[in-house]
Amino acid sequence: MVEEIPRSVKYDFEERSQQDMISRAREFYALMAKRRTVRDFDRRAIPSEVLDAALRTAASAPSGANQQPWRFVVVRDSETKTKIRLAAEAEEREFYSHRATREWLQALSPLGTDENKPFLEEAPVLIAIFLQRYGLNSQAERVKNYYMTESVGISTGLLIAALQYTGLATLTHTPSPMKFLNEILGRPSNERPFLLLVVGYPKAGAQVPDIGRLPFEEVVSESGAP
């Protein structure tokens, strides 16, 4: 058997001056440092072109063996958003009443969260992000996916950054369990809900918790001698 040689193409890389790199890095950091999780959303519609471009950015992420195990479902209609809210709040009531430990609730207390999730109906768009546990070939046979959690996590990070860059606010919502998303959105059994991303404009005067970030020196270190 002749081993197939992987096809390759020239990398379209645009090299920049060091000063330009530094300037761009600082500008992007300044923008992303302003990102906050928002829970009060305006109902204004989002331009489809903006959302499509952000999702294309997410779908460009690296993935294990290039299997691209992410699937995005965009939800705009009010009826489906209401179904999602009702199902999510049912799980959240169980979480806050029975599932969460006292330590977990104490960790959440500075954020002021509870089982009520009105933003699931108020925001103009919900993006349900699914992790494809395995693929299916043309004969409906299972195809193994690799590093699914890492791949979908990277893709989700790119999506959040792209939406922030365009001027939108987001909220990462992870009720547990989230199997109701498969049922409401008609997704197959080989897909597992990964995250529900709430997207829109913040309401005028929207408030966010007064929290900070860990010191840079605490989360970044350099190995070895300079």
Short mmCIF file of C-alpha atoms in Angstrom, two decimals, residues 1-187:
data_model
loop_
_atom_site.label_atom_id
_atom_site.label_comp_id
_atom_site.label_asym_id
_atom_site.label_seq_id
_atom_site.Cartn_x
_atom_site.Cartn_y
_atom_site.Cartn_z
CA MET A 1 0.00 0.00 0.00
CA VAL A 2 1.33 3.40 -0.97
CA GLU A 3 1.26 5.81 1.94
CA GLU A 4 -0.72 8.93 1.11
CA ILE A 5 1.36 12.10 1.33
CA PRO A 6 -0.52 14.87 3.16
CA ARG A 7 -1.36 17.78 0.89
CA SER A 8 0.02 21.14 1.94
CA VAL A 9 -0.32 24.75 0.84
CA LYS A 10 1.80 27.80 1.43
CA TYR A 11 1.01 29.56 4.70
CA ASP A 12 -0.31 33.06 4.06
CA PHE A 13 1.52 34.75 6.92
CA GLU A 14 1.80 38.52 7.22
CA GLU A 15 4.86 39.52 9.21
CA ARG A 16 4.71 42.80 11.10
CA SER A 17 7.28 45.09 12.62
CA GLN A 18 7.98 44.65 16.31
CA GLN A 19 6.50 48.06 17.08
CA ASP A 20 3.32 47.17 15.20
CA MET A 21 3.12 43.84 17.04
CA ILE A 22 3.52 45.54 20.41
CA SER A 23 0.93 48.18 19.55
CA ARG A 24 -1.61 45.60 18.34
CA ALA A 25 -1.02 43.37 21.37
CA ARG A 26 -1.58 46.26 23.77
CA GLU A 27 -4.69 47.47 21.94
CA PHE A 28 -6.21 43.99 21.95
CA TYR A 29 -5.44 43.52 25.63
CA ALA A 30 -7.02 46.88 26.47
CA LEU A 31 -10.17 45.83 24.63
CA MET A 32 -10.38 42.37 26.17
CA ALA A 33 -9.63 43.68 29.67
CA LYS A 34 -12.94 45.55 29.45
CA ARG A 35 -14.84 42.33 28.78
CA ARG A 36 -17.27 41.48 31.55
CA THR A 37 -19.99 38.91 31.94
CA VAL A 38 -23.28 40.78 31.46
CA ARG A 39 -26.67 39.69 32.81
CA ASP A 40 -28.80 42.65 31.72
CA PHE A 41 -29.37 42.65 27.98
CA ASP A 42 -31.10 45.02 25.62
CA ARG A 43 -33.50 43.35 23.17
CA ARG A 44 -32.05 45.08 20.08
CA ALA A 45 -31.33 42.72 17.20
CA ILE A 46 -27.76 41.86 16.21
CA PRO A 47 -26.73 42.25 12.56
CA SER A 48 -26.52 38.78 10.99
CA GLU A 49 -23.26 39.70 9.26
CA VAL A 50 -21.61 40.36 12.64
CA LEU A 51 -22.77 37.09 14.12
CA ASP A 52 -21.81 35.08 11.04
CA ALA A 53 -18.29 36.53 10.99
CA ALA A 54 -17.80 35.78 14.71
CA LEU A 55 -19.00 32.20 14.23
CA ARG A 56 -16.67 31.78 11.25
CA THR A 57 -13.85 32.91 13.53
CA ALA A 58 -14.85 30.28 16.09
CA ALA A 59 -14.99 27.59 13.41
CA SER A 60 -11.43 28.47 12.34
CA ALA A 61 -10.01 27.25 15.66
CA PRO A 62 -7.40 24.48 15.85
CA SER A 63 -8.71 21.04 16.82
CA GLY A 64 -7.43 17.55 17.56
CA ALA A 65 -6.63 15.81 14.24
CA ASN A 66 -8.59 18.64 12.58
CA GLN A 67 -11.85 16.86 13.45
CA GLN A 68 -13.54 20.18 14.34
CA PRO A 69 -15.88 18.67 16.96
CA TRP A 70 -17.92 21.84 17.54
CA ARG A 71 -21.46 22.54 16.46
CA PHE A 72 -23.17 25.92 16.97
CA VAL A 73 -26.93 26.43 17.09
CA VAL A 74 -28.11 30.04 16.87
CA VAL A 75 -31.40 30.72 18.65
CA ARG A 76 -33.29 33.94 17.92
CA ASP A 77 -37.01 33.11 18.16
CA SER A 78 -38.74 33.97 21.41
CA GLU A 79 -40.63 30.69 21.74
CA THR A 80 -37.46 28.60 21.75
CA LYS A 81 -35.70 31.02 24.10
CA THR A 82 -38.62 30.71 26.54
CA LYS A 83 -38.38 26.91 26.44
CA ILE A 84 -34.67 27.10 27.13
CA ARG A 85 -35.17 29.52 30.01
CA LEU A 86 -37.81 27.35 31.68
CA ALA A 87 -35.66 24.23 31.37
CA ALA A 88 -32.50 26.01 32.53
CA GLU A 89 -34.21 27.56 35.54
CA ALA A 90 -35.57 24.15 36.56
CA GLU A 91 -32.02 22.79 36.64
CA GLU A 92 -30.74 25.90 38.39
CA ARG A 93 -33.36 25.57 41.15
CA GLU A 94 -32.10 22.06 41.79
CA PHE A 95 -28.54 23.32 41.79
CA TYR A 96 -29.05 26.16 44.26
CA SER A 97 -31.37 24.11 46.50
CA HIS A 98 -29.72 20.68 46.53
CA ARG A 99 -26.72 20.06 44.25
CA ALA A 100 -24.36 22.90 45.13
CA THR A 101 -22.15 22.54 48.19
CA ARG A 102 -21.98 25.30 50.78
CA GLU A 103 -18.43 26.09 49.61
CA TRP A 104 -19.63 26.43 46.00
CA LEU A 105 -22.45 28.76 46.97
CA GLN A 106 -20.05 30.88 49.00
CA ALA A 107 -17.76 31.17 45.96
CA LEU A 108 -20.71 32.33 43.86
CA SER A 109 -22.06 34.81 46.39
CA PRO A 110 -19.91 37.81 45.26
CA LEU A 111 -21.41 37.45 41.79
CA GLY A 112 -25.00 37.75 42.99
CA THR A 113 -26.26 34.85 40.86
CA ASP A 114 -29.38 32.81 41.55
CA GLU A 115 -31.79 30.47 39.76
CA ASN A 116 -33.55 33.27 37.87
CA LYS A 117 -32.26 33.68 34.30
CA PRO A 118 -34.32 36.38 32.54
CA PHE A 119 -31.43 37.10 30.18
CA LEU A 120 -32.19 33.84 28.37
CA GLU A 121 -35.32 35.51 27.00
CA GLU A 122 -34.18 39.13 26.91
CA ALA A 123 -30.98 38.74 24.90
CA PRO A 124 -31.51 38.79 21.12
CA VAL A 125 -29.37 35.70 20.51
CA LEU A 126 -28.44 32.50 22.30
CA ILE A 127 -25.69 30.33 20.84
CA ALA A 128 -25.88 26.74 22.02
CA ILE A 129 -22.41 25.21 21.64
CA PHE A 130 -22.30 21.43 21.32
CA LEU A 131 -19.34 19.07 21.58
CA GLN A 132 -19.47 16.26 19.04
CA ARG A 133 -18.40 13.17 20.99
CA TYR A 134 -17.84 11.18 17.79
CA GLY A 135 -18.47 11.70 14.10
CA LEU A 136 -20.30 9.56 11.56
CA ASN A 137 -19.00 8.67 8.12
CA SER A 138 -21.07 8.16 4.98
CA GLN A 139 -21.84 4.58 6.09
CA ALA A 140 -23.10 5.86 9.48
CA GLU A 141 -20.08 4.30 11.18
CA ARG A 142 -18.54 6.02 14.19
CA VAL A 143 -15.46 8.16 13.62
CA LYS A 144 -13.37 8.87 16.69
CA ASN A 145 -12.80 12.51 17.64
CA TYR A 146 -9.74 13.62 19.58
CA TYR A 147 -9.24 16.26 22.27
CA MET A 148 -12.86 17.32 21.97
CA THR A 149 -13.07 19.35 25.19
CA GLU A 150 -9.85 21.24 24.50
CA SER A 151 -10.85 21.92 20.88
CA VAL A 152 -14.34 23.19 21.68
CA GLY A 153 -12.97 25.26 24.55
CA ILE A 154 -10.48 27.00 22.25
CA SER A 155 -13.21 27.60 19.67
CA THR A 156 -15.51 29.08 22.33
CA GLY A 157 -12.75 31.41 23.52
CA LEU A 158 -12.25 32.69 19.98
CA LEU A 159 -15.99 33.26 19.65
CA ILE A 160 -16.17 35.28 22.87
CA ALA A 161 -13.16 37.37 21.84
CA ALA A 162 -14.60 37.98 18.36
CA LEU A 163 -17.94 39.13 19.78
CA GLN A 164 -16.22 41.43 22.25
CA TYR A 165 -14.13 42.86 19.41
CA THR A 166 -17.27 43.70 17.42
CA GLY A 167 -18.83 45.58 20.35
CA LEU A 168 -21.19 42.99 21.83
CA ALA A 169 -21.53 41.60 25.34
CA THR A 170 -21.68 37.93 26.29
CA LEU A 171 -22.53 35.63 29.17
CA THR A 172 -21.33 32.03 29.49
CA HIS A 173 -24.15 29.96 30.93
CA THR A 174 -23.64 26.35 31.99
CA PRO A 175 -26.66 24.89 33.79
CA SER A 176 -25.97 21.29 34.72
CA PRO A 177 -27.12 18.98 33.30
CA MET A 178 -27.85 20.57 29.92
CA LYS A 179 -29.36 17.63 28.06
CA PHE A 180 -32.56 19.63 27.63
CA LEU A 181 -30.73 21.54 24.90
CA ASN A 182 -30.53 18.37 22.79
CA GLU A 183 -34.27 17.88 23.17
CA ILE A 184 -35.35 21.48 22.57
CA LEU A 185 -32.98 22.04 19.64
CA GLY A 186 -33.31 18.58 18.11
CA ARG A 187 -29.62 17.70 18.29
#
